[in-house]
PDB file of C-alpha atoms in Angstrom:
ATOM      1  CA  MET A   1       0.000   0.000   0.000  1.00 36.00           C
ATOM      2  CA  LEU A   2       1.128   3.569  -0.714  1.00 36.00           C
ATOM      3  CA  TRP A   3       0.847   4.745   2.858  1.00 38.00           C
ATOM      4  CA  ARG A   4       2.976   1.856   4.166  1.00 38.00           C
ATOM      5  CA  SER A   5       5.755   2.595   1.746  1.00 39.00           C
ATOM      6  CA  GLY A   6       6.392   5.849   3.650  1.00 42.00           C
ATOM      7  CA  PRO A   7       9.877   7.393   3.385  1.00 42.00           C
ATOM      8  CA  GLY A   8      11.021   4.798   0.865  1.00 42.00           C
ATOM      9  CA  TRP A   9       8.430   6.005  -1.588  1.00 35.00           C
ATOM     10  CA  LEU A  10       9.441   9.619  -1.001  1.00 38.00           C
ATOM     11  CA  ARG A  11      13.123   8.793  -1.539  1.00 38.00           C
ATOM     12  CA  SER A  12      12.234   7.325  -4.936  1.00 40.00           C
ATOM     13  CA  LEU A  13      10.949  10.692  -6.182  1.00 40.00           C
ATOM     14  CA  PRO A  14      12.932  12.356  -9.028  1.00 43.00           C
ATOM     15  CA  THR A  15      15.880  14.513  -8.085  1.00 38.00           C
ATOM     16  CA  TRP A  16      14.220  17.650  -9.440  1.00 38.00           C
ATOM     17  CA  ARG A  17      12.232  18.161  -6.275  1.00 39.00           C
ATOM     18  CA  LEU A  18      10.473  21.482  -6.118  1.00 38.00           C
ATOM     19  CA  ARG A  19      10.827  23.872  -3.225  1.00 39.00           C
ATOM     20  CA  ALA A  20       7.907  26.184  -2.571  1.00 36.00           C
ATOM     21  CA  ARG A  21       8.757  29.796  -1.692  1.00 38.00           C
ATOM     22  CA  GLY A  22       6.662  32.900  -1.209  1.00 39.00           C
ATOM     23  CA  LEU A  23       6.620  35.776  -3.726  1.00 40.00           C
ATOM     24  CA  GLN A  24       9.798  37.886  -3.615  1.00 43.00           C
ATOM     25  CA  PRO A  25       9.658  41.628  -4.272  1.00 42.00           C
ATOM     26  CA  GLY A  26      11.328  42.488  -7.567  1.00 42.00           C
ATOM     27  CA  GLY A  27      11.653  38.839  -8.558  1.00 44.00           C
ATOM     28  CA  SER A  28      10.171  37.016 -11.507  1.00 43.00           C
ATOM     29  CA  ASN A  29       6.903  36.765  -9.608  1.00 45.00           C
ATOM     30  CA  ALA A  30       6.357  40.503 -10.070  1.00 41.00           C
ATOM     31  CA  ARG A  31       5.061  39.647 -13.567  1.00 42.00           C
ATOM     32  CA  LEU A  32       1.743  38.374 -12.172  1.00 41.00           C
ATOM     33  CA  PRO A  33      -0.858  41.142 -12.631  1.00 43.00           C
ATOM     34  CA  ALA A  34      -3.563  38.501 -13.064  1.00 45.00           C
ATOM     35  CA  LEU A  35      -3.654  37.680  -9.340  1.00 46.00           C
ATOM     36  CA  PRO A  36      -5.496  40.006  -6.933  1.00 48.00           C
ATOM     37  CA  VAL A  37      -3.285  42.330  -4.902  1.00 38.00           C
ATOM     38  CA  TRP A  38      -4.415  40.821  -1.612  1.00 40.00           C
ATOM     39  CA  ALA A  39      -3.677  37.297  -2.855  1.00 45.00           C
ATOM     40  CA  ALA A  40      -0.117  38.240  -3.806  1.00 42.00           C
ATOM     41  CA  ALA A  41       0.309  40.026  -0.506  1.00 40.00           C
ATOM     42  CA  SER A  42      -0.857  37.002   1.428  1.00 44.00           C
ATOM     43  CA  VAL A  43       1.853  34.899  -0.165  1.00 41.00           C
ATOM     44  CA  SER A  44       4.632  37.479   0.227  1.00 42.00           C
ATOM     45  CA  ALA A  45       3.598  37.819   3.874  1.00 41.00           C
ATOM     46  CA  ALA A  46       4.632  34.235   4.467  1.00 40.00           C
ATOM     47  CA  VAL A  47       8.049  35.149   5.842  1.00 44.00           C
ATOM     48  CA  PRO A  48      10.565  32.434   6.680  1.00 48.00           C
ATOM     49  CA  GLY A  49       9.273  30.509   9.632  1.00 52.00           C
ATOM     50  CA  GLY A  50       5.642  31.464   8.889  1.00 81.00           C
ATOM     51  CA  TRP A  51       2.956  28.794   9.018  1.00 82.00           C
ATOM     52  CA  TYR A  52       2.060  29.085   5.328  1.00 79.00           C
ATOM     53  CA  GLU A  53       5.647  28.902   4.099  1.00 80.00           C
ATOM     54  CA  ALA A  54       6.189  25.892   6.354  1.00 83.00           C
ATOM     55  CA  LEU A  55       3.145  24.239   4.807  1.00 85.00           C
ATOM     56  CA  ALA A  56       4.080  25.210   1.250  1.00 80.00           C
ATOM     57  CA  ALA A  57       7.596  23.777   1.683  1.00 80.00           C
ATOM     58  CA  SER A  58       6.467  20.679   3.594  1.00 84.00           C
ATOM     59  CA  VAL A  59       7.157  17.144   2.406  1.00 88.00           C
ATOM     60  CA  PRO A  60       3.471  16.322   1.685  1.00 89.00           C
ATOM     61  CA  VAL A  61       3.095  19.424  -0.509  1.00 88.00           C
ATOM     62  CA  ARG A  62       6.315  18.653  -2.378  1.00 89.00           C
ATOM     63  CA  ALA A  63       5.062  15.094  -2.860  1.00 89.00           C
ATOM     64  CA  ALA A  64       1.800  16.512  -4.259  1.00 90.00           C
ATOM     65  CA  GLU A  65       3.848  18.665  -6.655  1.00 88.00           C
ATOM     66  CA  GLU A  66       5.738  15.574  -7.799  1.00 89.00           C
ATOM     67  CA  VAL A  67       2.473  13.714  -8.394  1.00 90.00           C
ATOM     68  CA  LEU A  68       1.031  16.573 -10.439  1.00 91.00           C
ATOM     69  CA  LEU A  69       4.229  17.015 -12.465  1.00 89.00           C
ATOM     70  CA  GLY A  70       4.509  13.267 -13.008  1.00 88.00           C
ATOM     71  CA  ALA A  71       0.899  13.025 -14.200  1.00 89.00           C
ATOM     72  CA  HIS A  72       1.430  15.976 -16.530  1.00 88.00           C
ATOM     73  CA  ALA A  73       4.581  14.471 -18.000  1.00 88.00           C
ATOM     74  CA  ALA A  74       3.131  10.969 -18.324  1.00 90.00           C
ATOM     75  CA  SER A  75      -0.183  12.003 -19.874  1.00 87.00           C
ATOM     76  CA  GLY A  76       1.183  14.592 -22.298  1.00 86.00           C
ATOM     77  CA  LEU A  77      -2.018  16.569 -21.781  1.00 90.00           C
ATOM     78  CA  PRO A  78      -2.191  20.329 -21.356  1.00 90.00           C
ATOM     79  CA  TRP A  79      -2.322  21.434 -17.746  1.00 89.00           C
ATOM     80  CA  TRP A  80      -6.106  21.745 -17.607  1.00 92.00           C
ATOM     81  CA  GLY A  81      -6.406  18.132 -18.775  1.00 91.00           C
ATOM     82  CA  SER A  82      -3.705  16.767 -16.468  1.00 92.00           C
ATOM     83  CA  ILE A  83      -5.281  18.516 -13.442  1.00 92.00           C
ATOM     84  CA  MET A  84      -8.623  16.905 -14.251  1.00 93.00           C
ATOM     85  CA  LEU A  85      -7.014  13.524 -14.909  1.00 93.00           C
ATOM     86  CA  SER A  86      -4.998  13.642 -11.678  1.00 92.00           C
ATOM     87  CA  THR A  87      -8.110  14.560  -9.692  1.00 93.00           C
ATOM     88  CA  VAL A  88     -10.159  11.729 -11.160  1.00 93.00           C
ATOM     89  CA  ALA A  89      -7.326   9.236 -10.610  1.00 93.00           C
ATOM     90  CA  LEU A  90      -6.698  10.262  -6.986  1.00 91.00           C
ATOM     91  CA  ARG A  91     -10.372  10.378  -6.074  1.00 91.00           C
ATOM     92  CA  GLY A  92     -10.985   7.046  -7.767  1.00 90.00           C
ATOM     93  CA  ALA A  93      -7.950   5.281  -6.302  1.00 91.00           C
ATOM     94  CA  VAL A  94      -7.972   6.771  -2.790  1.00 91.00           C
ATOM     95  CA  THR A  95     -11.256   8.294  -1.697  1.00 92.00           C
ATOM     96  CA  LEU A  96     -13.712   5.986  -3.481  1.00 92.00           C
ATOM     97  CA  PRO A  97     -12.489   2.831  -1.672  1.00 93.00           C
ATOM     98  CA  LEU A  98     -12.482   4.747   1.615  1.00 93.00           C
ATOM     99  CA  ALA A  99     -16.014   5.997   0.944  1.00 92.00           C
ATOM    100  CA  ALA A 100     -17.144   2.431   0.264  1.00 93.00           C
ATOM    101  CA  TYR A 101     -15.512   1.381   3.533  1.00 94.00           C
ATOM    102  CA  GLN A 102     -17.306   4.230   5.313  1.00 92.00           C
ATOM    103  CA  HIS A 103     -20.663   3.000   3.990  1.00 92.00           C
ATOM    104  CA  TYR A 104     -19.714  -0.541   5.003  1.00 93.00           C
ATOM    105  CA  ILE A 105     -19.111   0.551   8.611  1.00 93.00           C
ATOM    106  CA  LEU A 106     -22.232   2.715   8.740  1.00 91.00           C
ATOM    107  CA  ALA A 107     -24.367  -0.103   7.353  1.00 92.00           C
ATOM    108  CA  LYS A 108     -23.136  -2.463  10.062  1.00 93.00           C
ATOM    109  CA  VAL A 109     -23.797   0.186  12.711  1.00 92.00           C
ATOM    110  CA  GLU A 110     -27.328   0.701  11.345  1.00 90.00           C
ATOM    111  CA  ASN A 111     -27.999  -3.034  11.441  1.00 91.00           C
ATOM    112  CA  LEU A 112     -27.010  -3.053  15.124  1.00 92.00           C
ATOM    113  CA  GLN A 113     -29.653  -0.497  16.086  1.00 91.00           C
ATOM    114  CA  PRO A 114     -32.466  -3.004  16.812  1.00 91.00           C
ATOM    115  CA  GLU A 115     -30.119  -4.884  19.121  1.00 92.00           C
ATOM    116  CA  VAL A 116     -29.018  -1.634  20.751  1.00 92.00           C
ATOM    117  CA  LYS A 117     -32.638  -0.633  21.375  1.00 93.00           C
ATOM    118  CA  ASN A 118     -33.388  -4.031  22.880  1.00 93.00           C
ATOM    119  CA  ILE A 119     -30.362  -3.759  25.195  1.00 92.00           C
ATOM    120  CA  ALA A 120     -31.394  -0.244  26.208  1.00 92.00           C
ATOM    121  CA  LYS A 121     -34.908  -1.426  27.072  1.00 92.00           C
ATOM    122  CA  HIS A 122     -33.744  -4.310  29.263  1.00 93.00           C
ATOM    123  CA  LEU A 123     -30.958  -2.266  30.888  1.00 91.00           C
ATOM    124  CA  ASN A 124     -33.410   0.490  31.742  1.00 91.00           C
ATOM    125  CA  GLN A 125     -35.677  -2.007  33.449  1.00 91.00           C
ATOM    126  CA  GLU A 126     -32.781  -3.583  35.341  1.00 92.00           C
ATOM    127  CA  VAL A 127     -31.464  -0.209  36.534  1.00 91.00           C
ATOM    128  CA  ALA A 128     -34.963   0.765  37.685  1.00 90.00           C
ATOM    129  CA  VAL A 129     -35.184  -2.415  39.764  1.00 90.00           C
ATOM    130  CA  ARG A 130     -31.740  -1.837  41.290  1.00 90.00           C
ATOM    131  CA  ALA A 131     -32.583   1.811  42.005  1.00 88.00           C
ATOM    132  CA  ARG A 132     -35.646   0.810  44.000  1.00 88.00           C
ATOM    133  CA  GLN A 133     -33.757  -2.008  45.702  1.00 87.00           C
ATOM    134  CA  PHE A 134     -30.776   0.126  46.823  1.00 86.00           C
ATOM    135  CA  GLY A 135     -32.510   3.480  47.075  1.00 87.00           C
ATOM    136  CA  TRP A 136     -30.503   5.196  44.290  1.00 87.00           C
ATOM    137  CA  SER A 137     -31.276   8.785  43.409  1.00 88.00           C
ATOM    138  CA  LYS A 138     -32.357   9.643  39.857  1.00 89.00           C
ATOM    139  CA  ARG A 139     -28.895  11.029  39.143  1.00 90.00           C
ATOM    140  CA  VAL A 140     -27.111   7.860  40.313  1.00 91.00           C
ATOM    141  CA  ALA A 141     -29.552   5.675  38.389  1.00 90.00           C
ATOM    142  CA  ARG A 142     -29.028   7.702  35.190  1.00 91.00           C
ATOM    143  CA  LEU A 143     -25.235   7.668  35.484  1.00 92.00           C
ATOM    144  CA  THR A 144     -25.300   3.910  36.102  1.00 92.00           C
ATOM    145  CA  TYR A 145     -27.506   3.418  33.048  1.00 92.00           C
ATOM    146  CA  LEU A 146     -25.296   5.555  30.798  1.00 92.00           C
ATOM    147  CA  LYS A 147     -22.060   3.931  31.966  1.00 93.00           C
ATOM    148  CA  ASN A 148     -23.326   0.401  31.383  1.00 93.00           C
ATOM    149  CA  MET A 149     -25.003   1.352  28.099  1.00 92.00           C
ATOM    150  CA  ARG A 150     -21.750   2.744  26.731  1.00 93.00           C
ATOM    151  CA  ARG A 151     -19.921  -0.406  27.740  1.00 93.00           C
ATOM    152  CA  LEU A 152     -22.506  -2.735  26.192  1.00 93.00           C
ATOM    153  CA  VAL A 153     -22.696  -0.774  22.941  1.00 93.00           C
ATOM    154  CA  SER A 154     -18.896  -0.678  22.760  1.00 92.00           C
ATOM    155  CA  ASP A 155     -18.871  -4.462  23.152  1.00 92.00           C
ATOM    156  CA  LEU A 156     -21.247  -4.720  20.193  1.00 92.00           C
ATOM    157  CA  TYR A 157     -18.959  -2.538  18.056  1.00 92.00           C
ATOM    158  CA  VAL A 158     -15.972  -4.680  18.991  1.00 92.00           C
ATOM    159  CA  ARG A 159     -17.892  -7.866  18.281  1.00 91.00           C
ATOM    160  CA  ASP A 160     -18.885  -6.720  14.788  1.00 90.00           C
ATOM    161  CA  ASN A 161     -15.693  -4.681  14.189  1.00 91.00           C
ATOM    162  CA  CYS A 162     -17.643  -1.571  13.242  1.00 89.00           C
ATOM    163  CA  HIS A 163     -16.791   1.260  15.607  1.00 89.00           C
ATOM    164  CA  PRO A 164     -18.284   4.465  14.115  1.00 89.00           C
ATOM    165  CA  PHE A 165     -14.922   6.246  14.394  1.00 90.00           C
ATOM    166  CA  LYS A 166     -13.666   4.029  11.567  1.00 90.00           C
ATOM    167  CA  ALA A 167     -16.173   5.747   9.301  1.00 89.00           C
ATOM    168  CA  THR A 168     -14.224   9.014   9.722  1.00 89.00           C
ATOM    169  CA  VAL A 169     -11.095   7.652   8.005  1.00 91.00           C
ATOM    170  CA  LEU A 170     -12.330   9.164   4.728  1.00 90.00           C
ATOM    171  CA  VAL A 171     -12.281  12.683   6.198  1.00 89.00           C
ATOM    172  CA  TRP A 172      -8.793  12.273   7.711  1.00 92.00           C
ATOM    173  CA  VAL A 173      -7.419  11.273   4.303  1.00 92.00           C
ATOM    174  CA  GLN A 174      -9.499  13.354   1.907  1.00 91.00           C
ATOM    175  CA  LEU A 175      -9.156  16.728   3.638  1.00 92.00           C
ATOM    176  CA  PRO A 176      -5.322  16.712   3.937  1.00 92.00           C
ATOM    177  CA  MET A 177      -5.023  15.484   0.341  1.00 93.00           C
ATOM    178  CA  TRP A 178      -7.266  18.344  -0.820  1.00 92.00           C
ATOM    179  CA  ILE A 179      -5.183  20.873   1.119  1.00 92.00           C
ATOM    180  CA  PHE A 180      -1.800  19.570  -0.080  1.00 92.00           C
ATOM    181  CA  ILE A 181      -2.804  19.519  -3.749  1.00 92.00           C
ATOM    182  CA  SER A 182      -4.377  22.973  -3.460  1.00 91.00           C
ATOM    183  CA  VAL A 183      -1.174  24.409  -1.954  1.00 90.00           C
ATOM    184  CA  ALA A 184       0.923  22.641  -4.600  1.00 90.00           C
ATOM    185  CA  LEU A 185      -1.162  24.203  -7.391  1.00 91.00           C
ATOM    186  CA  ARG A 186      -0.859  27.583  -5.694  1.00 89.00           C
ATOM    187  CA  ASN A 187       2.932  27.164  -5.613  1.00 86.00           C
ATOM    188  CA  PHE A 188       2.878  26.424  -9.335  1.00 88.00           C
ATOM    189  CA  SER A 189       0.582  29.358 -10.121  1.00 86.00           C
ATOM    190  CA  THR A 190       2.665  31.893  -8.192  1.00 83.00           C
ATOM    191  CA  GLY A 191       5.927  30.902  -9.867  1.00 74.00           C
ATOM    192  CA  ALA A 192       7.424  29.211  -6.844  1.00 67.00           C
ATOM    193  CA  ALA A 193       8.364  25.972  -8.616  1.00 63.00           C
ATOM    194  CA  HIS A 194      10.424  25.019 -11.669  1.00 50.00           C
ATOM    195  CA  SER A 195      10.807  21.770 -13.538  1.00 53.00           C
ATOM    196  CA  GLU A 196      14.060  21.155 -15.378  1.00 52.00           C
ATOM    197  CA  GLY A 197      14.603  24.882 -15.843  1.00 48.00           C
ATOM    198  CA  VAL A 198      11.143  25.522 -17.266  1.00 59.00           C
ATOM    199  CA  SER A 199       8.787  27.683 -15.216  1.00 76.00           C
ATOM    200  CA  VAL A 200       5.670  25.741 -14.301  1.00 81.00           C
ATOM    201  CA  GLN A 201       3.937  29.091 -13.934  1.00 79.00           C
ATOM    202  CA  GLU A 202       4.577  29.834 -17.607  1.00 81.00           C
ATOM    203  CA  GLN A 203       3.185  26.443 -18.566  1.00 82.00           C
ATOM    204  CA  LEU A 204       0.044  27.066 -16.514  1.00 83.00           C
ATOM    205  CA  ALA A 205      -0.346  30.526 -18.027  1.00 84.00           C
ATOM    206  CA  ALA A 206      -0.811  28.856 -21.411  1.00 83.00           C
ATOM    207  CA  GLY A 207      -2.381  25.645 -20.144  1.00 83.00           C
ATOM    208  CA  GLY A 208      -6.008  26.664 -19.816  1.00 81.00           C
ATOM    209  CA  VAL A 209      -8.969  26.182 -22.126  1.00 83.00           C
ATOM    210  CA  LEU A 210     -12.249  27.847 -23.142  1.00 86.00           C
ATOM    211  CA  TRP A 211     -12.956  30.952 -21.038  1.00 87.00           C
ATOM    212  CA  PHE A 212      -9.990  30.379 -18.682  1.00 86.00           C
ATOM    213  CA  PRO A 213      -6.918  30.118 -20.980  1.00 89.00           C
ATOM    214  CA  ASP A 214      -4.600  31.331 -18.202  1.00 88.00           C
ATOM    215  CA  LEU A 215      -4.642  28.979 -15.198  1.00 89.00           C
ATOM    216  CA  THR A 216      -2.574  31.414 -13.132  1.00 88.00           C
ATOM    217  CA  ALA A 217      -5.263  34.100 -13.365  1.00 89.00           C
ATOM    218  CA  VAL A 218      -8.582  34.328 -11.565  1.00 89.00           C
ATOM    219  CA  ASP A 219     -11.769  33.432 -13.450  1.00 87.00           C
ATOM    220  CA  SER A 220     -13.222  36.872 -14.115  1.00 88.00           C
ATOM    221  CA  THR A 221     -16.424  35.334 -15.479  1.00 91.00           C
ATOM    222  CA  TRP A 222     -17.116  33.622 -12.106  1.00 90.00           C
ATOM    223  CA  ILE A 223     -18.279  30.517 -13.989  1.00 92.00           C
ATOM    224  CA  LEU A 224     -15.841  28.187 -12.223  1.00 92.00           C
ATOM    225  CA  PRO A 225     -16.392  29.660  -8.729  1.00 92.00           C
ATOM    226  CA  VAL A 226     -20.188  29.541  -9.026  1.00 93.00           C
ATOM    227  CA  SER A 227     -19.985  25.996 -10.380  1.00 93.00           C
ATOM    228  CA  VAL A 228     -17.947  24.939  -7.340  1.00 93.00           C
ATOM    229  CA  GLY A 229     -20.565  26.391  -4.990  1.00 92.00           C
ATOM    230  CA  VAL A 230     -23.502  24.851  -6.862  1.00 92.00           C
ATOM    231  CA  VAL A 231     -21.966  21.376  -6.984  1.00 93.00           C
ATOM    232  CA  ASN A 232     -21.066  21.487  -3.289  1.00 92.00           C
ATOM    233  CA  LEU A 233     -24.595  22.608  -2.413  1.00 90.00           C
ATOM    234  CA  LEU A 234     -25.997  19.781  -4.516  1.00 90.00           C
ATOM    235  CA  ILE A 235     -23.871  17.272  -2.576  1.00 90.00           C
ATOM    236  CA  VAL A 236     -25.119  18.697   0.728  1.00 88.00           C
ATOM    237  CA  GLU A 237     -28.755  18.496  -0.362  1.00 85.00           C
ATOM    238  CA  ILE A 238     -28.399  14.907  -1.592  1.00 85.00           C
ATOM    239  CA  LEU A 239     -26.894  13.872   1.731  1.00 82.00           C
ATOM    240  CA  ALA A 240     -29.639  15.755   3.595  1.00 80.00           C
ATOM    241  CA  LEU A 241     -32.349  13.980   1.587  1.00 79.00           C
ATOM    242  CA  GLN A 242     -30.813  10.642   2.582  1.00 72.00           C
ATOM    243  CA  LYS A 243     -31.267  11.374   6.291  1.00 67.00           C
ATOM    244  CA  LEU A 244     -34.803  11.219   7.592  1.00 60.00           C
ATOM    245  CA  GLY A 245     -35.617  12.733  10.967  1.00 61.00           C
ATOM    246  CA  MET A 246     -32.306  14.545  11.491  1.00 67.00           C
ATOM    247  CA  SER A 247     -31.422  15.589  15.013  1.00 70.00           C
ATOM    248  CA  ARG A 248     -30.993  19.265  15.896  1.00 77.00           C
ATOM    249  CA  PHE A 249     -27.215  18.853  15.864  1.00 80.00           C
ATOM    250  CA  GLN A 250     -27.325  17.254  12.388  1.00 76.00           C
ATOM    251  CA  MET A 251     -29.473  20.133  11.154  1.00 81.00           C
ATOM    252  CA  TYR A 252     -26.964  22.656  12.501  1.00 85.00           C
ATOM    253  CA  VAL A 253     -24.120  20.801  10.794  1.00 83.00           C
ATOM    254  CA  THR A 254     -26.060  20.702   7.505  1.00 83.00           C
ATOM    255  CA  HIS A 255     -26.737  24.461   7.672  1.00 86.00           C
ATOM    256  CA  PHE A 256     -23.062  25.096   8.482  1.00 89.00           C
ATOM    257  CA  VAL A 257     -21.889  23.080   5.460  1.00 87.00           C
ATOM    258  CA  ARG A 258     -24.409  24.926   3.278  1.00 88.00           C
ATOM    259  CA  ALA A 259     -22.923  28.216   4.443  1.00 90.00           C
ATOM    260  CA  ILE A 260     -19.378  26.996   3.723  1.00 89.00           C
ATOM    261  CA  SER A 261     -20.460  25.946   0.206  1.00 89.00           C
ATOM    262  CA  VAL A 262     -21.801  29.448  -0.471  1.00 90.00           C
ATOM    263  CA  LEU A 263     -18.702  31.127   1.014  1.00 91.00           C
ATOM    264  CA  MET A 264     -16.515  29.033  -1.289  1.00 89.00           C
ATOM    265  CA  ILE A 265     -17.843  31.045  -4.254  1.00 91.00           C
ATOM    266  CA  PRO A 266     -16.197  34.405  -3.393  1.00 91.00           C
ATOM    267  CA  VAL A 267     -13.095  32.596  -2.157  1.00 90.00           C
ATOM    268  CA  ALA A 268     -12.806  30.690  -5.441  1.00 91.00           C
ATOM    269  CA  ALA A 269     -13.187  33.960  -7.341  1.00 89.00           C
ATOM    270  CA  THR A 270      -9.950  35.321  -5.821  1.00 90.00           C
ATOM    271  CA  VAL A 271      -7.541  32.410  -6.370  1.00 90.00           C
ATOM    272  CA  PRO A 272      -5.856  31.132  -9.552  1.00 91.00           C
ATOM    273  CA  SER A 273      -8.076  29.174 -11.922  1.00 90.00           C
ATOM    274  CA  SER A 274      -5.871  26.091 -11.535  1.00 90.00           C
ATOM    275  CA  LEU A 275      -7.048  25.741  -7.927  1.00 92.00           C
ATOM    276  CA  VAL A 276     -10.695  26.347  -8.804  1.00 92.00           C
ATOM    277  CA  LEU A 277     -10.527  23.800 -11.622  1.00 94.00           C
ATOM    278  CA  TYR A 278      -9.173  21.249  -9.164  1.00 94.00           C
ATOM    279  CA  TRP A 279     -11.859  22.119  -6.610  1.00 94.00           C
ATOM    280  CA  LEU A 280     -14.582  21.773  -9.246  1.00 94.00           C
ATOM    281  CA  CYS A 281     -13.283  18.412 -10.504  1.00 94.00           C
ATOM    282  CA  SER A 282     -12.940  17.157  -6.929  1.00 93.00           C
ATOM    283  CA  SER A 283     -16.510  18.229  -6.101  1.00 92.00           C
ATOM    284  CA  LEU A 284     -17.866  16.604  -9.273  1.00 94.00           C
ATOM    285  CA  MET A 285     -16.085  13.387  -8.335  1.00 92.00           C
ATOM    286  CA  GLY A 286     -17.560  13.649  -4.843  1.00 91.00           C
ATOM    287  CA  LEU A 287     -21.047  14.058  -6.327  1.00 91.00           C
ATOM    288  CA  SER A 288     -20.537  11.073  -8.629  1.00 92.00           C
ATOM    289  CA  GLN A 289     -19.153   9.064  -5.728  1.00 91.00           C
ATOM    290  CA  ASN A 290     -22.227   9.773  -3.598  1.00 90.00           C
ATOM    291  CA  LEU A 291     -24.575   8.786  -6.406  1.00 90.00           C
ATOM    292  CA  LEU A 292     -22.589   5.638  -7.205  1.00 92.00           C
ATOM    293  CA  LEU A 293     -22.686   4.473  -3.588  1.00 91.00           C
ATOM    294  CA  ARG A 294     -26.479   4.578  -3.693  1.00 89.00           C
ATOM    295  CA  SER A 295     -26.531   1.916  -6.400  1.00 90.00           C
ATOM    296  CA  PRO A 296     -27.638  -1.493  -5.038  1.00 90.00           C
ATOM    297  CA  ALA A 297     -25.410  -3.284  -7.561  1.00 91.00           C
ATOM    298  CA  PHE A 298     -22.324  -1.270  -6.576  1.00 92.00           C
ATOM    299  CA  ARG A 299     -23.043  -1.683  -2.873  1.00 91.00           C
ATOM    300  CA  GLN A 300     -23.299  -5.419  -3.398  1.00 90.00           C
ATOM    301  CA  LEU A 301     -20.032  -5.378  -5.350  1.00 92.00           C
ATOM    302  CA  CYS A 302     -18.366  -3.611  -2.410  1.00 90.00           C
ATOM    303  CA  ARG A 303     -19.955  -6.126  -0.008  1.00 91.00           C
ATOM    304  CA  ILE A 304     -21.773  -3.400   1.883  1.00 91.00           C
ATOM    305  CA  PRO A 305     -24.358  -5.132   4.090  1.00 91.00           C
ATOM    306  CA  PRO A 306     -27.988  -4.459   3.111  1.00 89.00           C
ATOM    307  CA  THR A 307     -29.916  -2.321   5.581  1.00 88.00           C
ATOM    308  CA  LYS A 308     -33.539  -1.557   6.303  1.00 86.00           C
ATOM    309  CA  SER A 309     -33.165   1.931   4.828  1.00 83.00           C
ATOM    310  CA  ASP A 310     -31.858   0.651   1.484  1.00 82.00           C
ATOM    311  CA  SER A 311     -34.024   1.202  -1.579  1.00 82.00           C
ATOM    312  CA  GLU A 312     -34.275  -0.855  -4.745  1.00 83.00           C
ATOM    313  CA  THR A 313     -34.901   2.340  -6.737  1.00 86.00           C
ATOM    314  CA  PRO A 314     -32.573   4.872  -5.058  1.00 84.00           C
ATOM    315  CA  TYR A 315     -32.312   7.285  -7.974  1.00 83.00           C
ATOM    316  CA  ARG A 316     -36.056   7.417  -8.546  1.00 86.00           C
ATOM    317  CA  ASP A 317     -36.585   7.995  -4.830  1.00 81.00           C
ATOM    318  CA  LEU A 318     -33.912  10.710  -4.797  1.00 81.00           C
ATOM    319  CA  SER A 319     -35.471  12.461  -7.776  1.00 83.00           C
ATOM    320  CA  ALA A 320     -38.928  12.323  -6.184  1.00 82.00           C
ATOM    321  CA  ALA A 321     -37.619  13.652  -2.862  1.00 79.00           C
ATOM    322  CA  PHE A 322     -35.695  16.432  -4.616  1.00 77.00           C
ATOM    323  CA  CYS A 323     -38.746  17.501  -6.613  1.00 79.00           C
ATOM    324  CA  ALA A 324     -40.969  17.363  -3.535  1.00 77.00           C
ATOM    325  CA  LYS A 325     -38.574  19.574  -1.570  1.00 74.00           C
ATOM    326  CA  PHE A 326     -37.581  22.146  -4.187  1.00 70.00           C
ATOM    327  CA  LEU A 327     -40.048  22.025  -7.074  1.00 72.00           C
ATOM    328  CA  SER A 328     -43.437  21.254  -5.569  1.00 62.00           C
ATOM    329  CA  ARG A 329     -45.952  24.068  -5.272  1.00 53.00           C
ATOM    330  CA  LYS A 330     -48.113  24.360  -2.188  1.00 49.00           C
TER     331      LYS A 330
END
């Protein structure tokens, strides 16, 4: 596995490793009028020892640069194509299996719920008997119930090897990967990296397509930024439609993610188009991944246990729920 190869894999990288540095006054980076003033200032403010420069020069970011450069060289595609190809390959090879594993764990946890409810019922009765027998207060009885309930539920998770924390592995891998690749693309777009004497920034400046021919410049049409926000909102709404009877906490989390999706639009409008293109491709892959994992055939292929909430017609149900929520007229 890639993660087990660790330092050995990093040592096998080509000798033309790239070092990420902030913009230098009067240097070659002064030729970048396409970037907003505040964006250039934020990079030049990363003085030696600053947190951003430390991140930009870190081993994971340099490894991400190597991956992007290697994919570009191997595919022979222009930069817009190699960014899309790299995103699809990484999401398909890394996050899709982890997402399937997440659904596998959550399905097993869902199938345990009837047993958990039965244990809770009997434990509640037993604690009530003991409370009357030993004269426990309501507080002592409740603490005793909660302590034993946690222990019994934990035993169930151990028995079926499905602790809910395992379902968070996807987040702990996907979020750092997204950050490292984003910083690597920012290094490229600000002229901080070179490959065999050729400026990657110059390649990106001519590596765009359609309305964004310059990947080092912001998208003045706002098409890419708005697309990122819309796709992210669509993902949030699909996930929300999957959950019936959400708790108050889940509703707060859903509203928070909605707000983040909207705030991503102005943020994406102030960074180089190479980053926004990556964000859009990553979000589209996330949307496709969510839809794919609703397929009964794919879930069976991944050996995800069937649950009571599964549907034989998930896409029809999703379409009906979406229309009922957003298109129906009262």
